[in-house]
């Protein structure tokens, strides 16, 4: 049996855009509209960092394994290294830069500072946004629910206990409870 090529059939030609080609795009990031020209093959991570200068979203594994590049798209955690920028146009995107309200930190950010939940800080933006999505959907999560929610966010420094405690503290404050860090959370047992 002869192959199509041997039989004289022509294969379709795929036209690729030159790498220098840019397309117009509209993004809504942290409540602000942006109109930019960007390379259509760029991931959302690259668009945020390179074209919009929002460098809080970290460049980690580029394989969707570490969670450092997590952003919220319509309130849902998304790994921006796996999402094409062209697919994310005109949808509300939140990065870590959009968590604070002016000079007032988000309760999660404040709790992370108070409890020392961030060490090197590389994973922190992704964890903060993942935790924000969790607390929006589940204002009173159990410790296990917190563990499950941030399971895709790898931290090589902390051992996670301070992160869990900070999320629990922020959750209590967001529910309006007068919450202060436990002494053992600050100073150990």
PDB file of C-alpha atoms in Angstrom:
ATOM      1  CA  UNK A   1       0.000   0.000   0.000  1.00  0.00           C
ATOM      2  CA  UNK A   2       1.390   3.371  -1.016  1.00  0.00           C
ATOM      3  CA  UNK A   3       1.349   6.397   1.311  1.00  0.00           C
ATOM      4  CA  UNK A   4      -0.461   9.554   0.313  1.00  0.00           C
ATOM      5  CA  UNK A   5       2.861  11.297  -0.203  1.00  0.00           C
ATOM      6  CA  UNK A   6       4.017   8.606  -2.630  1.00  0.00           C
ATOM      7  CA  UNK A   7       0.681   8.801  -4.411  1.00  0.00           C
ATOM      8  CA  UNK A   8       1.290  12.473  -5.134  1.00  0.00           C
ATOM      9  CA  UNK A   9      -1.065  13.906  -2.507  1.00  0.00           C
ATOM     10  CA  UNK A  10      -0.047  17.235  -1.050  1.00  0.00           C
ATOM     11  CA  UNK A  11      -0.028  17.805   2.661  1.00  0.00           C
ATOM     12  CA  UNK A  12      -1.599  20.947   4.064  1.00  0.00           C
ATOM     13  CA  UNK A  13       0.802  23.762   4.769  1.00  0.00           C
ATOM     14  CA  UNK A  14       0.518  25.375   8.181  1.00  0.00           C
ATOM     15  CA  UNK A  15       1.245  29.064   8.116  1.00  0.00           C
ATOM     16  CA  UNK A  16       2.970  30.278  11.276  1.00  0.00           C
ATOM     17  CA  UNK A  17       3.125  33.907  12.226  1.00  0.00           C
ATOM     18  CA  UNK A  18       6.621  35.334  12.448  1.00  0.00           C
ATOM     19  CA  UNK A  19       7.751  35.595  16.059  1.00  0.00           C
ATOM     20  CA  UNK A  20       7.890  39.378  15.693  1.00  0.00           C
ATOM     21  CA  UNK A  21       4.181  39.613  14.798  1.00  0.00           C
ATOM     22  CA  UNK A  22       2.049  41.335  17.410  1.00  0.00           C
ATOM     23  CA  UNK A  23      -1.693  41.468  17.731  1.00  0.00           C
ATOM     24  CA  UNK A  24      -3.852  43.971  19.587  1.00  0.00           C
ATOM     25  CA  UNK A  25      -5.279  42.769  22.868  1.00  0.00           C
ATOM     26  CA  UNK A  26      -7.597  44.026  25.577  1.00  0.00           C
ATOM     27  CA  UNK A  27      -7.076  42.866  29.131  1.00  0.00           C
ATOM     28  CA  UNK A  28      -8.832  43.758  32.355  1.00  0.00           C
ATOM     29  CA  UNK A  29      -6.288  43.299  35.123  1.00  0.00           C
ATOM     30  CA  UNK A  30      -6.938  44.296  38.717  1.00  0.00           C
ATOM     31  CA  UNK A  31      -9.997  46.221  37.582  1.00  0.00           C
ATOM     32  CA  UNK A  32      -8.052  48.314  35.070  1.00  0.00           C
ATOM     33  CA  UNK A  33      -8.484  48.003  31.301  1.00  0.00           C
ATOM     34  CA  UNK A  34      -5.311  47.650  29.212  1.00  0.00           C
ATOM     35  CA  UNK A  35      -4.975  47.765  25.435  1.00  0.00           C
ATOM     36  CA  UNK A  36      -1.652  46.420  24.229  1.00  0.00           C
ATOM     37  CA  UNK A  37       0.114  44.853  21.285  1.00  0.00           C
ATOM     38  CA  UNK A  38       1.538  41.458  22.172  1.00  0.00           C
ATOM     39  CA  UNK A  39       2.864  38.325  20.525  1.00  0.00           C
ATOM     40  CA  UNK A  40      -0.053  35.885  20.169  1.00  0.00           C
ATOM     41  CA  UNK A  41       2.036  32.887  21.256  1.00  0.00           C
ATOM     42  CA  UNK A  42       2.712  34.414  24.683  1.00  0.00           C
ATOM     43  CA  UNK A  43       1.304  32.867  27.804  1.00  0.00           C
ATOM     44  CA  UNK A  44      -0.733  34.988  30.169  1.00  0.00           C
ATOM     45  CA  UNK A  45       2.264  34.900  32.516  1.00  0.00           C
ATOM     46  CA  UNK A  46       4.458  36.474  29.844  1.00  0.00           C
ATOM     47  CA  UNK A  47       1.833  39.082  28.952  1.00  0.00           C
ATOM     48  CA  UNK A  48       1.454  40.097  32.599  1.00  0.00           C
ATOM     49  CA  UNK A  49       5.170  40.296  33.330  1.00  0.00           C
ATOM     50  CA  UNK A  50       6.604  41.484  30.018  1.00  0.00           C
ATOM     51  CA  UNK A  51       3.856  43.566  28.438  1.00  0.00           C
ATOM     52  CA  UNK A  52       1.977  44.896  31.473  1.00  0.00           C
ATOM     53  CA  UNK A  53       4.988  45.098  33.871  1.00  0.00           C
ATOM     54  CA  UNK A  54       3.070  43.247  36.617  1.00  0.00           C
ATOM     55  CA  UNK A  55       5.961  41.241  38.021  1.00  0.00           C
ATOM     56  CA  UNK A  56       4.247  40.038  41.203  1.00  0.00           C
ATOM     57  CA  UNK A  57       3.156  36.945  39.295  1.00  0.00           C
ATOM     58  CA  UNK A  58       6.218  34.731  39.447  1.00  0.00           C
ATOM     59  CA  UNK A  59       7.870  32.739  36.702  1.00  0.00           C
ATOM     60  CA  UNK A  60       8.390  29.241  38.102  1.00  0.00           C
ATOM     61  CA  UNK A  61       8.409  25.867  36.400  1.00  0.00           C
ATOM     62  CA  UNK A  62       6.453  26.793  33.230  1.00  0.00           C
ATOM     63  CA  UNK A  63       4.880  23.324  33.452  1.00  0.00           C
ATOM     64  CA  UNK A  64       1.901  23.969  35.732  1.00  0.00           C
ATOM     65  CA  UNK A  65       3.566  22.081  38.587  1.00  0.00           C
ATOM     66  CA  UNK A  66       4.580  24.734  41.148  1.00  0.00           C
ATOM     67  CA  UNK A  67       1.738  27.274  41.371  1.00  0.00           C
ATOM     68  CA  UNK A  68       3.978  30.357  41.572  1.00  0.00           C
ATOM     69  CA  UNK A  69       2.268  31.876  38.541  1.00  0.00           C
ATOM     70  CA  UNK A  70      -1.286  31.533  39.911  1.00  0.00           C
ATOM     71  CA  UNK A  71      -3.662  34.394  39.120  1.00  0.00           C
ATOM     72  CA  UNK A  72      -7.421  34.637  39.445  1.00  0.00           C
ATOM     73  CA  UNK A  73      -9.506  34.691  36.280  1.00  0.00           C
ATOM     74  CA  UNK A  74     -13.079  35.591  37.129  1.00  0.00           C
ATOM     75  CA  UNK A  75     -12.210  34.649  40.717  1.00  0.00           C
ATOM     76  CA  UNK A  76     -10.903  31.168  39.877  1.00  0.00           C
ATOM     77  CA  UNK A  77      -7.222  30.227  40.392  1.00  0.00           C
ATOM     78  CA  UNK A  78      -5.497  29.649  37.046  1.00  0.00           C
ATOM     79  CA  UNK A  79      -1.884  28.778  36.292  1.00  0.00           C
ATOM     80  CA  UNK A  80      -0.903  31.653  34.031  1.00  0.00           C
ATOM     81  CA  UNK A  81       2.031  29.714  32.559  1.00  0.00           C
ATOM     82  CA  UNK A  82      -0.464  27.324  30.949  1.00  0.00           C
ATOM     83  CA  UNK A  83      -2.989  29.906  29.707  1.00  0.00           C
ATOM     84  CA  UNK A  84      -2.466  31.676  26.395  1.00  0.00           C
ATOM     85  CA  UNK A  85      -2.813  35.427  26.623  1.00  0.00           C
ATOM     86  CA  UNK A  86      -5.134  35.541  23.608  1.00  0.00           C
ATOM     87  CA  UNK A  87      -7.583  33.267  25.454  1.00  0.00           C
ATOM     88  CA  UNK A  88      -7.712  35.558  28.499  1.00  0.00           C
ATOM     89  CA  UNK A  89      -8.717  38.809  26.868  1.00  0.00           C
ATOM     90  CA  UNK A  90     -11.677  40.772  28.221  1.00  0.00           C
ATOM     91  CA  UNK A  91     -12.003  38.585  31.314  1.00  0.00           C
ATOM     92  CA  UNK A  92     -11.357  39.926  34.820  1.00  0.00           C
ATOM     93  CA  UNK A  93      -7.856  38.926  35.921  1.00  0.00           C
ATOM     94  CA  UNK A  94      -6.531  39.517  39.433  1.00  0.00           C
ATOM     95  CA  UNK A  95      -2.828  39.437  40.246  1.00  0.00           C
ATOM     96  CA  UNK A  96      -1.204  39.862  43.638  1.00  0.00           C
ATOM     97  CA  UNK A  97      -0.851  43.575  42.861  1.00  0.00           C
ATOM     98  CA  UNK A  98      -4.658  43.796  42.865  1.00  0.00           C
ATOM     99  CA  UNK A  99      -5.192  42.353  46.344  1.00  0.00           C
ATOM    100  CA  UNK A 100      -4.488  45.485  48.384  1.00  0.00           C
ATOM    101  CA  UNK A 101      -6.813  48.471  48.348  1.00  0.00           C
ATOM    102  CA  UNK A 102      -4.460  51.400  47.947  1.00  0.00           C
ATOM    103  CA  UNK A 103      -2.120  51.341  50.948  1.00  0.00           C
ATOM    104  CA  UNK A 104      -4.384  48.942  52.892  1.00  0.00           C
ATOM    105  CA  UNK A 105      -3.255  45.344  52.604  1.00  0.00           C
ATOM    106  CA  UNK A 106      -5.699  42.510  52.048  1.00  0.00           C
ATOM    107  CA  UNK A 107      -6.284  40.566  55.308  1.00  0.00           C
ATOM    108  CA  UNK A 108      -4.366  37.626  53.844  1.00  0.00           C
ATOM    109  CA  UNK A 109      -1.363  39.794  53.078  1.00  0.00           C
ATOM    110  CA  UNK A 110      -1.481  41.290  56.574  1.00  0.00           C
ATOM    111  CA  UNK A 111      -1.740  37.870  58.234  1.00  0.00           C
ATOM    112  CA  UNK A 112       1.174  36.521  56.190  1.00  0.00           C
ATOM    113  CA  UNK A 113       3.313  39.430  57.387  1.00  0.00           C
ATOM    114  CA  UNK A 114       2.275  39.091  61.023  1.00  0.00           C
ATOM    115  CA  UNK A 115       2.910  35.362  61.187  1.00  0.00           C
ATOM    116  CA  UNK A 116       6.018  35.244  59.018  1.00  0.00           C
ATOM    117  CA  UNK A 117       4.250  32.949  56.575  1.00  0.00           C
ATOM    118  CA  UNK A 118       6.461  34.055  53.699  1.00  0.00           C
ATOM    119  CA  UNK A 119      10.145  33.298  53.782  1.00  0.00           C
ATOM    120  CA  UNK A 120      11.799  33.717  50.397  1.00  0.00           C
ATOM    121  CA  UNK A 121       8.418  34.903  49.104  1.00  0.00           C
ATOM    122  CA  UNK A 122       8.613  33.358  45.656  1.00  0.00           C
ATOM    123  CA  UNK A 123       5.550  31.165  46.146  1.00  0.00           C
ATOM    124  CA  UNK A 124       3.638  33.763  48.169  1.00  0.00           C
ATOM    125  CA  UNK A 125       1.709  35.552  45.376  1.00  0.00           C
ATOM    126  CA  UNK A 126       0.279  32.280  44.068  1.00  0.00           C
ATOM    127  CA  UNK A 127      -0.613  31.054  47.553  1.00  0.00           C
ATOM    128  CA  UNK A 128      -2.236  34.382  48.475  1.00  0.00           C
ATOM    129  CA  UNK A 129      -4.460  34.355  45.403  1.00  0.00           C
ATOM    130  CA  UNK A 130      -5.365  30.694  45.824  1.00  0.00           C
ATOM    131  CA  UNK A 131      -6.271  31.390  49.466  1.00  0.00           C
ATOM    132  CA  UNK A 132      -8.310  34.437  48.440  1.00  0.00           C
ATOM    133  CA  UNK A 133     -10.367  32.286  46.074  1.00  0.00           C
ATOM    134  CA  UNK A 134     -10.866  29.706  48.834  1.00  0.00           C
ATOM    135  CA  UNK A 135     -12.025  32.283  51.391  1.00  0.00           C
ATOM    136  CA  UNK A 136     -14.392  33.882  48.894  1.00  0.00           C
ATOM    137  CA  UNK A 137     -16.090  30.531  48.373  1.00  0.00           C
ATOM    138  CA  UNK A 138     -15.617  29.089  51.873  1.00  0.00           C
ATOM    139  CA  UNK A 139     -15.351  31.782  54.573  1.00  0.00           C
ATOM    140  CA  UNK A 140     -14.788  29.216  57.370  1.00  0.00           C
ATOM    141  CA  UNK A 141     -12.518  26.553  55.872  1.00  0.00           C
ATOM    142  CA  UNK A 142     -11.164  23.680  57.908  1.00  0.00           C
ATOM    143  CA  UNK A 143      -7.412  23.145  58.078  1.00  0.00           C
ATOM    144  CA  UNK A 144      -7.877  20.229  55.673  1.00  0.00           C
ATOM    145  CA  UNK A 145      -9.795  22.436  53.219  1.00  0.00           C
ATOM    146  CA  UNK A 146      -6.933  24.942  53.329  1.00  0.00           C
ATOM    147  CA  UNK A 147      -4.403  22.173  52.692  1.00  0.00           C
ATOM    148  CA  UNK A 148      -6.467  20.870  49.786  1.00  0.00           C
ATOM    149  CA  UNK A 149      -6.920  24.342  48.274  1.00  0.00           C
ATOM    150  CA  UNK A 150      -3.228  25.235  48.234  1.00  0.00           C
ATOM    151  CA  UNK A 151      -1.971  21.738  47.394  1.00  0.00           C
ATOM    152  CA  UNK A 152      -0.915  22.919  43.932  1.00  0.00           C
ATOM    153  CA  UNK A 153       1.260  25.701  45.353  1.00  0.00           C
ATOM    154  CA  UNK A 154       4.714  24.450  46.253  1.00  0.00           C
ATOM    155  CA  UNK A 155       6.728  26.162  48.986  1.00  0.00           C
ATOM    156  CA  UNK A 156      10.306  25.087  49.518  1.00  0.00           C
ATOM    157  CA  UNK A 157      10.979  27.235  52.599  1.00  0.00           C
ATOM    158  CA  UNK A 158       8.214  27.210  55.192  1.00  0.00           C
ATOM    159  CA  UNK A 159       6.888  23.734  55.875  1.00  0.00           C
ATOM    160  CA  UNK A 160       3.381  25.220  55.373  1.00  0.00           C
ATOM    161  CA  UNK A 161       2.267  25.471  59.047  1.00  0.00           C
ATOM    162  CA  UNK A 162       2.684  29.264  59.162  1.00  0.00           C
ATOM    163  CA  UNK A 163       0.841  29.516  55.845  1.00  0.00           C
ATOM    164  CA  UNK A 164      -2.105  27.510  57.193  1.00  0.00           C
ATOM    165  CA  UNK A 165      -2.170  29.622  60.367  1.00  0.00           C
ATOM    166  CA  UNK A 166      -2.066  32.867  58.376  1.00  0.00           C
ATOM    167  CA  UNK A 167      -4.971  31.766  56.165  1.00  0.00           C
ATOM    168  CA  UNK A 168      -6.968  30.794  59.263  1.00  0.00           C
ATOM    169  CA  UNK A 169      -6.219  34.164  60.910  1.00  0.00           C
ATOM    170  CA  UNK A 170      -7.216  36.077  57.773  1.00  0.00           C
ATOM    171  CA  UNK A 171     -10.397  34.017  57.429  1.00  0.00           C
ATOM    172  CA  UNK A 172     -11.441  34.904  60.988  1.00  0.00           C
ATOM    173  CA  UNK A 173     -10.765  38.589  60.383  1.00  0.00           C
ATOM    174  CA  UNK A 174     -12.660  38.523  57.092  1.00  0.00           C
ATOM    175  CA  UNK A 175     -15.638  37.037  58.940  1.00  0.00           C
ATOM    176  CA  UNK A 176     -15.483  40.038  61.292  1.00  0.00           C
ATOM    177  CA  UNK A 177     -14.150  38.147  64.282  1.00  0.00           C
ATOM    178  CA  UNK A 178     -11.651  39.902  66.560  1.00  0.00           C
ATOM    179  CA  UNK A 179      -8.698  37.619  65.784  1.00  0.00           C
ATOM    180  CA  UNK A 180      -5.138  37.926  66.990  1.00  0.00           C
ATOM    181  CA  UNK A 181      -2.301  35.534  66.275  1.00  0.00           C
ATOM    182  CA  UNK A 182      -1.870  32.782  68.842  1.00  0.00           C
ATOM    183  CA  UNK A 183       1.287  33.259  70.898  1.00  0.00           C
ATOM    184  CA  UNK A 184       2.648  29.892  69.779  1.00  0.00           C
ATOM    185  CA  UNK A 185       2.129  30.969  66.140  1.00  0.00           C
ATOM    186  CA  UNK A 186       4.401  33.942  66.802  1.00  0.00           C
ATOM    187  CA  UNK A 187       6.947  32.467  69.188  1.00  0.00           C
ATOM    188  CA  UNK A 188       6.620  28.680  68.915  1.00  0.00           C
ATOM    189  CA  UNK A 189       5.717  26.210  71.602  1.00  0.00           C
TER     190      UNK A 189
END
